[in-house]
């Protein structure tokens, strides 16, 4: 865990170094600060055969973001600071483990609060920026998860460049991760539900390189390469095409991953191809999306533990539908009530299904299946003192045909979020 006093001392030193320049440059003038308040209730009730009856917690999060501008000159310097605090509102040892709060090993209870401080130095030249320290990539090969109380963060260097018109380049080196419910920076591991991989295998290096190119208006192509040292490597190809079709807008989304083990393959064999395709049509307040993906190869698709895989099943509440040989499809309907004169109100319903799943024999072997139904209602207040406050209620019903006593078999999940960002300056 980073020592808060040392981080604060380092931040002060850097500020003093650039203090003179800051007075006559954008370092201070272009700075911005915000405080996000996030109230989160999480309730997962296990209906089927399980040795766990429920995971149920309620917590309040505070996320402070302070971002400087850049000093003057061909090369500009800046500094960002992120402070996060999670406060327990309701939890117990028999219901802990939702990911909102840490769990103490000795007692199985969640602490009353937990916090972390992140510091990021940044450098800008033309349209390129290098960030070193605490970073939160949101790329096809790594999405820092924001889906609990606090963000998942990484430690390392992240370079972004937009010097070529239409082309956005990304490269990075990461050596530690800090999970959503943790205050410690740990070595990087691979997600391993259902015993897919050796989740105890650790790595000190995650490297990535790639970019997105707007070939034509409405058409963007992507390529990324990633490597978790001694565990797995992955290549990604993607394409998004949006265009007018009749009175509405049509969208095609293609995603293709190829993964294999890297170096010593400390987490076990990795052999996977994942090809996905989705079609969506938006007309007025309506949007209908139909999509799916197909996994092939001898193993599941790997991704960093705690992160969000960039798949057609993204934002699924109870599963990522990534077991070996899984065939996945989904139908999703969204409605924006602004079309009826109620701006800020939206709703979503989605059904997802995965079949042909290959699991270890202890979990049922081949031919397994899983499904999930999601409902969501969200509203962003449009005016008044609470303008911008977002309220969201989500419910999911998840079922699978895995063996008895598997991690999930049949559960009902409800999440309630209230979030408000206060701009400090």
Coordinates of C-alpha atoms in Angstrom, one line a residue:
X1 CA 0.0 0.0 0.0
X2 CA 1.3 3.5 -0.9
X3 CA 2.0 5.5 2.2
X4 CA -0.3 8.6 2.2
X5 CA 2.2 10.8 3.9
X6 CA 4.9 10.0 1.3
X7 CA 2.5 10.5 -1.6
X8 CA 1.4 13.9 -0.1
X9 CA 5.1 14.9 0.4
X10 CA 5.9 13.9 -3.2
X11 CA 2.9 15.9 -4.5
X12 CA 4.0 18.9 -2.5
X13 CA 7.5 18.7 -3.8
X14 CA 6.4 18.5 -7.4
X15 CA 4.0 21.4 -6.9
X16 CA 6.9 23.5 -5.5
X17 CA 9.1 22.7 -8.4
X18 CA 6.6 23.9 -10.9
X19 CA 5.2 26.7 -8.6
X20 CA 6.9 29.6 -10.4
X21 CA 5.8 28.4 -13.8
X22 CA 2.3 27.7 -12.5
X23 CA 1.7 31.3 -11.7
X24 CA 2.1 32.3 -15.3
X25 CA 0.8 29.3 -17.1
X26 CA -2.1 26.9 -17.4
X27 CA -1.0 24.7 -14.6
X28 CA -3.3 26.5 -12.2
X29 CA -5.7 28.3 -14.6
X30 CA -6.6 25.1 -16.4
X31 CA -6.9 23.0 -13.3
X32 CA -10.2 21.4 -12.2
X33 CA -11.5 19.7 -9.1
X34 CA -14.5 17.6 -8.5
X35 CA -16.0 15.4 -5.7
X36 CA -18.2 12.4 -6.6
X37 CA -20.6 11.0 -4.0
X38 CA -21.6 7.5 -4.8
X39 CA -24.2 5.6 -2.7
X40 CA -24.3 1.9 -3.5
X41 CA -26.7 -0.9 -2.3
X42 CA -25.8 -4.4 -3.5
X43 CA -28.0 -7.5 -2.9
X44 CA -27.4 -10.9 -4.4
X45 CA -29.8 -13.5 -3.1
X46 CA -28.8 -17.1 -4.0
X47 CA -31.9 -19.1 -4.8
X48 CA -30.4 -22.4 -5.9
X49 CA -28.0 -24.9 -4.4
X50 CA -25.3 -22.9 -2.8
X51 CA -23.3 -22.8 0.5
X52 CA -23.9 -19.0 0.5
X53 CA -27.4 -17.6 1.2
X54 CA -26.7 -14.0 0.2
X55 CA -24.2 -11.2 -0.5
X56 CA -25.7 -8.0 0.8
X57 CA -24.0 -4.7 1.6
X58 CA -24.6 -0.9 1.6
X59 CA -21.9 1.7 1.4
X60 CA -21.1 5.3 0.7
X61 CA -18.2 6.3 -1.5
X62 CA -16.3 9.7 -1.9
X63 CA -14.1 10.2 -4.9
X64 CA -12.0 13.4 -5.1
X65 CA -10.4 14.2 -8.4
X66 CA -8.0 17.2 -8.7
X67 CA -6.4 17.7 -12.1
X68 CA -3.9 20.4 -13.0
X69 CA -3.4 22.0 -16.3
X70 CA 0.0 22.0 -18.0
X71 CA 2.9 24.4 -17.6
X72 CA 4.0 26.6 -20.5
X73 CA 6.5 25.7 -23.1
X74 CA 6.9 23.0 -25.8
X75 CA 6.8 20.3 -23.1
X76 CA 4.1 20.9 -20.4
X77 CA 4.1 19.2 -17.0
X78 CA 1.1 18.6 -14.8
X79 CA -0.1 16.7 -11.7
X80 CA -3.3 14.8 -10.9
X81 CA -4.5 13.6 -7.5
X82 CA -7.3 11.1 -6.7
X83 CA -8.5 10.4 -3.2
X84 CA -11.1 7.7 -2.6
X85 CA -12.9 6.8 0.6
X86 CA -15.4 4.0 1.2
X87 CA -17.7 4.0 4.3
X88 CA -19.7 1.0 5.5
X89 CA -23.4 1.7 6.0
X90 CA -24.5 -1.9 6.4
X91 CA -22.7 -5.3 6.3
X92 CA -22.2 -8.4 8.3
X93 CA -19.8 -11.4 8.2
X94 CA -22.4 -13.7 6.7
X95 CA -23.3 -11.2 3.9
X96 CA -19.9 -9.6 3.1
X97 CA -18.0 -10.1 -0.1
X98 CA -20.0 -8.0 -2.6
X99 CA -16.9 -6.1 -3.8
X100 CA -18.2 -2.9 -2.3
X101 CA -16.0 -3.2 0.8
X102 CA -12.8 -5.1 1.8
X103 CA -13.2 -8.3 3.9
X104 CA -10.9 -8.8 6.9
X105 CA -9.5 -12.3 6.7
X106 CA -9.5 -12.9 10.5
X107 CA -13.1 -12.0 11.2
X108 CA -14.7 -12.2 7.7
X109 CA -16.2 -8.7 8.4
X110 CA -15.9 -5.5 6.4
X111 CA -14.1 -2.6 8.1
X112 CA -16.0 0.6 8.9
X113 CA -14.0 2.5 6.2
X114 CA -11.2 2.2 3.7
X115 CA -9.3 4.7 1.6
X116 CA -6.6 5.2 -0.9
X117 CA -4.7 8.0 -2.5
X118 CA -3.4 8.1 -6.1
X119 CA -0.9 10.5 -7.6
X120 CA -0.2 10.9 -11.4
X121 CA 2.5 13.0 -13.0
X122 CA 1.8 13.9 -16.6
X123 CA 3.7 15.3 -19.5
X124 CA 2.3 16.8 -22.7
X125 CA 4.0 17.4 -26.1
X126 CA 1.8 18.6 -29.0
X127 CA -1.2 16.2 -28.9
X128 CA 0.6 13.4 -26.9
X129 CA 0.3 12.8 -23.2
X130 CA 2.3 10.6 -20.9
X131 CA 0.8 9.7 -17.5
X132 CA 2.9 8.0 -14.8
X133 CA 1.6 6.8 -11.5
X134 CA -2.1 5.9 -10.9
X135 CA -3.9 5.2 -14.2
X136 CA -7.3 3.8 -15.2
X137 CA -7.1 2.5 -18.8
X138 CA -10.4 2.0 -20.6
X139 CA -9.3 0.0 -23.7
X140 CA -10.6 -3.2 -25.4
X141 CA -7.7 -5.2 -23.8
X142 CA -8.1 -3.7 -20.4
X143 CA -11.0 -1.8 -18.8
X144 CA -10.4 -0.6 -15.2
X145 CA -13.7 -1.6 -13.5
X146 CA -15.9 1.2 -12.2
X147 CA -18.8 -1.2 -11.3
X148 CA -18.5 -1.2 -7.5
X149 CA -18.2 1.6 -4.9
X150 CA -14.7 2.7 -5.9
X151 CA -12.6 2.4 -9.1
X152 CA -10.1 -0.3 -9.9
X153 CA -6.7 1.4 -10.5
X154 CA -3.3 0.4 -11.9
X155 CA 0.2 1.6 -11.3
X156 CA 2.5 2.3 -14.3
X157 CA 2.9 4.5 -17.4
X158 CA 0.3 5.2 -20.0
X159 CA 1.0 7.1 -23.3
X160 CA -1.8 8.5 -25.5
X161 CA -1.3 10.3 -28.8
X162 CA -3.6 12.1 -31.2
X163 CA -1.0 13.8 -33.3
X164 CA -2.3 12.2 -36.5
X165 CA -5.8 13.3 -37.5
X166 CA -8.3 10.5 -36.9
X167 CA -5.8 8.2 -35.2
X168 CA -5.7 7.7 -31.4
X169 CA -2.7 5.7 -30.3
X170 CA -2.2 4.0 -26.8
X171 CA 0.7 2.3 -25.2
X172 CA 1.5 1.4 -21.6
X173 CA 3.4 -0.5 -19.0
X174 CA 1.7 -1.5 -15.8
X175 CA 3.2 -3.4 -12.9
X176 CA 0.6 -3.4 -10.1
X177 CA -3.2 -3.3 -9.7
X178 CA -5.4 -2.1 -6.9
X179 CA -8.8 -3.8 -6.8
X180 CA -12.1 -2.0 -6.3
X181 CA -12.4 -3.2 -2.7
X182 CA -8.7 -3.0 -1.7
X183 CA -6.2 -0.3 -0.5
X184 CA -3.2 -2.4 -1.5
X185 CA -1.3 -2.5 -4.8
X186 CA -0.8 -6.1 -5.8
X187 CA 0.9 -8.0 -8.5
X188 CA -1.3 -8.6 -11.6
X189 CA -3.2 -11.8 -11.9
X190 CA -5.7 -13.4 -14.4
X191 CA -9.4 -13.9 -13.7
X192 CA -10.0 -17.5 -12.9
X193 CA -13.6 -18.3 -12.0
X194 CA -14.7 -22.0 -12.3
X195 CA -11.0 -23.0 -12.2
X196 CA -10.3 -21.8 -15.8
X197 CA -6.8 -20.7 -15.0
X198 CA -4.4 -20.7 -12.0
X199 CA -5.6 -17.5 -10.3
X200 CA -2.6 -17.5 -7.9
X201 CA -0.1 -16.9 -10.8
X202 CA 1.3 -13.4 -10.6
X203 CA 3.0 -11.0 -13.0
X204 CA 5.0 -7.8 -12.7
X205 CA 4.4 -6.6 -16.2
X206 CA 1.3 -5.9 -18.4
X207 CA 2.3 -4.3 -21.7
X208 CA -0.1 -2.9 -24.3
X209 CA 0.0 -1.1 -27.6
X210 CA -2.6 -0.2 -30.2
X211 CA -5.0 2.4 -31.5
X212 CA -8.3 3.4 -33.1
X213 CA -8.5 5.0 -36.6
X214 CA -11.5 6.8 -37.9
X215 CA -11.3 5.6 -41.6
X216 CA -14.5 7.3 -42.6
X217 CA -17.2 9.3 -40.9
X218 CA -19.0 6.7 -38.8
X219 CA -16.4 3.9 -39.4
X220 CA -13.7 3.3 -36.8
X221 CA -11.2 0.4 -36.9
X222 CA -9.2 -0.8 -33.9
X223 CA -6.2 -3.0 -33.2
X224 CA -4.5 -3.7 -29.8
X225 CA -1.9 -6.1 -28.6
X226 CA -1.5 -6.9 -24.9
X227 CA 0.9 -9.1 -22.9
X228 CA 0.7 -10.2 -19.2
X229 CA 4.3 -11.3 -18.7
X230 CA 4.7 -15.1 -18.3
X231 CA 0.9 -15.6 -18.3
X232 CA -0.9 -14.7 -21.5
X233 CA -0.8 -12.6 -24.7
X234 CA -3.8 -11.2 -26.6
X235 CA -4.5 -9.5 -29.9
X236 CA -7.7 -7.6 -30.6
X237 CA -9.4 -6.4 -33.9
X238 CA -12.5 -4.3 -33.8
X239 CA -14.7 -2.3 -36.1
X240 CA -17.7 0.0 -35.4
X241 CA -19.8 1.3 -38.2
X242 CA -22.7 3.7 -37.7
X243 CA -24.8 5.2 -40.5
X244 CA -28.3 6.5 -41.2
X245 CA -30.8 3.9 -42.4
X246 CA -34.3 5.1 -43.2
X247 CA -35.6 7.3 -40.4
X248 CA -33.2 5.9 -37.8
X249 CA -29.5 5.0 -37.2
X250 CA -27.9 1.5 -37.7
X251 CA -24.8 0.3 -35.8
X252 CA -22.6 -2.7 -36.5
X253 CA -20.0 -3.7 -33.8
X254 CA -17.4 -6.3 -34.5
X255 CA -14.9 -7.6 -31.9
X256 CA -12.3 -10.4 -32.4
X257 CA -9.8 -11.6 -29.7
X258 CA -7.0 -14.1 -30.2
X259 CA -5.3 -15.3 -26.9
X260 CA -2.5 -17.6 -26.1
X261 CA -0.1 -18.3 -23.2
X262 CA 3.0 -16.1 -22.9
X263 CA 6.5 -17.1 -21.7
X264 CA 6.3 -19.8 -19.0
X265 CA 2.5 -19.8 -19.0
X266 CA 2.3 -19.7 -15.2
X267 CA -1.5 -19.7 -15.1
X268 CA -1.8 -22.8 -17.4
X269 CA -2.6 -23.3 -21.0
X270 CA -4.2 -20.4 -22.9
X271 CA -5.7 -21.1 -26.3
X272 CA -8.8 -19.1 -27.2
X273 CA -10.4 -17.3 -30.1
X274 CA -13.5 -15.1 -29.5
X275 CA -15.4 -13.5 -32.4
X276 CA -18.4 -11.3 -31.7
X277 CA -20.9 -9.3 -33.7
X278 CA -23.8 -7.0 -32.7
X279 CA -26.3 -5.1 -34.7
X280 CA -28.3 -2.2 -33.3
X281 CA -31.0 0.1 -34.7
X282 CA -32.1 3.4 -33.1
X283 CA -35.4 5.1 -34.0
X284 CA -36.6 8.0 -31.8
X285 CA -36.3 6.9 -28.2
X286 CA -36.1 3.2 -29.2
X287 CA -32.9 1.2 -29.6
X288 CA -32.9 -2.6 -30.3
X289 CA -29.6 -4.5 -30.2
X290 CA -29.1 -8.2 -31.2
X291 CA -25.6 -9.7 -30.8
X292 CA -23.5 -12.6 -29.8
X293 CA -20.0 -14.2 -29.8
X294 CA -18.5 -17.6 -30.2
X295 CA -15.5 -18.9 -28.2
X296 CA -13.3 -21.6 -29.7
X297 CA -10.0 -23.2 -28.7
X298 CA -9.0 -25.3 -25.7
X299 CA -9.5 -22.7 -22.9
X300 CA -11.6 -19.7 -21.9
X301 CA -10.6 -16.2 -22.9
X302 CA -8.2 -14.6 -20.3
X303 CA -8.5 -11.1 -18.9
X304 CA -7.0 -9.2 -15.9
X305 CA -8.6 -10.1 -12.5
X306 CA -11.2 -7.6 -11.4
X307 CA -11.3 -5.7 -14.8
X308 CA -14.2 -5.7 -17.3
X309 CA -13.8 -7.8 -20.5
X310 CA -14.7 -5.9 -23.6
X311 CA -17.4 -8.2 -25.0
X312 CA -21.0 -8.2 -26.3
X313 CA -21.9 -9.3 -22.7
X314 CA -20.4 -6.2 -21.2
X315 CA -22.2 -4.8 -18.2
X316 CA -23.7 -8.2 -17.4
X317 CA -24.4 -8.2 -13.7
X318 CA -23.8 -11.8 -12.7
X319 CA -21.5 -13.5 -15.3
X320 CA -19.2 -12.6 -18.2
X321 CA -20.2 -15.6 -20.3
X322 CA -16.6 -16.5 -21.0
X323 CA -16.3 -20.3 -20.4
X324 CA -14.5 -22.5 -22.9
X325 CA -16.4 -23.1 -26.1
X326 CA -19.3 -21.0 -25.0
X327 CA -21.8 -19.8 -27.6
X328 CA -23.4 -16.6 -26.5
X329 CA -26.3 -14.4 -27.8
X330 CA -28.3 -11.6 -26.4
X331 CA -31.3 -9.3 -27.2
X332 CA -31.4 -5.8 -25.7
X333 CA -34.0 -3.1 -25.8
X334 CA -33.3 0.5 -24.6
X335 CA -35.8 3.4 -24.4
X336 CA -35.1 7.1 -23.8
X337 CA -38.1 8.8 -22.3
X338 CA -37.0 12.1 -23.6
X339 CA -39.0 11.1 -26.7
X340 CA -42.1 11.4 -24.5
X341 CA -41.1 14.6 -23.0
X342 CA -39.3 13.2 -19.9
X343 CA -35.6 13.9 -20.4
X344 CA -33.2 12.1 -18.1
X345 CA -35.3 9.0 -17.7
X346 CA -34.2 5.8 -19.5
X347 CA -35.0 2.1 -19.3
X348 CA -33.3 -1.1 -20.5
X349 CA -34.3 -4.8 -20.6
X350 CA -31.9 -7.5 -21.8
X351 CA -31.8 -11.3 -22.1
X352 CA -28.5 -13.2 -22.5
X353 CA -27.9 -16.9 -23.1
X354 CA -24.7 -19.0 -23.2
X355 CA -24.6 -22.7 -24.3
X356 CA -22.1 -25.5 -25.2
X357 CA -20.0 -24.6 -22.2
X358 CA -17.0 -26.8 -21.4
X359 CA -16.2 -27.0 -17.7
X360 CA -14.0 -29.2 -15.5
X361 CA -15.7 -32.5 -14.6
X362 CA -16.2 -31.4 -11.0
X363 CA -18.5 -28.6 -12.3
X364 CA -20.5 -30.7 -14.7
X365 CA -18.2 -31.2 -17.7
X366 CA -19.4 -30.4 -21.2
X367 CA -22.8 -29.2 -22.5
X368 CA -23.5 -26.7 -19.7
X369 CA -25.5 -23.5 -20.1
X370 CA -26.2 -20.2 -18.4
X371 CA -28.6 -17.3 -18.8
X372 CA -29.3 -13.9 -17.4
X373 CA -32.2 -11.4 -17.6
X374 CA -31.5 -7.7 -16.8
X375 CA -33.8 -4.9 -16.0
X376 CA -32.7 -1.3 -15.5
X377 CA -34.4 2.1 -14.8
X378 CA -32.3 5.2 -14.5
X379 CA -33.0 8.9 -14.1
X380 CA -30.7 12.0 -14.1
X381 CA -32.3 15.1 -12.4
X382 CA -32.4 17.9 -15.0
X383 CA -32.8 21.0 -12.9
X384 CA -32.8 22.4 -9.4
X385 CA -30.3 22.1 -6.6
X386 CA -29.7 18.4 -7.3
X387 CA -29.2 18.9 -11.1
X388 CA -27.0 16.1 -12.4
X389 CA -27.7 13.6 -9.6
X390 CA -28.1 10.1 -11.2
X391 CA -30.3 7.4 -9.8
X392 CA -30.2 3.9 -11.1
X393 CA -32.0 0.6 -10.1
X394 CA -30.9 -2.7 -11.7
X395 CA -32.2 -6.2 -11.2
X396 CA -30.8 -9.4 -12.7
X397 CA -31.9 -13.0 -12.6
X398 CA -29.1 -15.4 -13.3
X399 CA -29.3 -19.2 -13.7
X400 CA -26.9 -22.0 -14.9
X401 CA -26.8 -25.7 -15.2
X402 CA -23.4 -26.1 -13.5
X403 CA -22.8 -28.8 -10.9
X404 CA -24.2 -28.4 -7.4
X405 CA -22.2 -26.1 -5.1
X406 CA -20.7 -24.1 -8.0
X407 CA -20.1 -20.5 -7.3
X408 CA -23.4 -19.5 -9.0
X409 CA -26.4 -21.6 -9.8
X410 CA -29.5 -19.5 -9.4
X411 CA -29.5 -16.0 -8.0
X412 CA -31.5 -12.8 -7.9
X413 CA -29.5 -9.6 -7.8
X414 CA -30.5 -6.0 -7.2
X415 CA -28.3 -2.9 -7.3
X416 CA -29.3 0.6 -6.4
X417 CA -26.9 3.5 -7.2
X418 CA -27.2 7.2 -6.4
X419 CA -24.4 9.3 -7.7
X420 CA -23.7 13.0 -7.8
X421 CA -20.6 14.9 -8.9
X422 CA -20.0 18.3 -7.4
X423 CA -17.7 20.5 -9.4
X424 CA -15.4 22.3 -6.9
X425 CA -13.9 24.7 -9.5

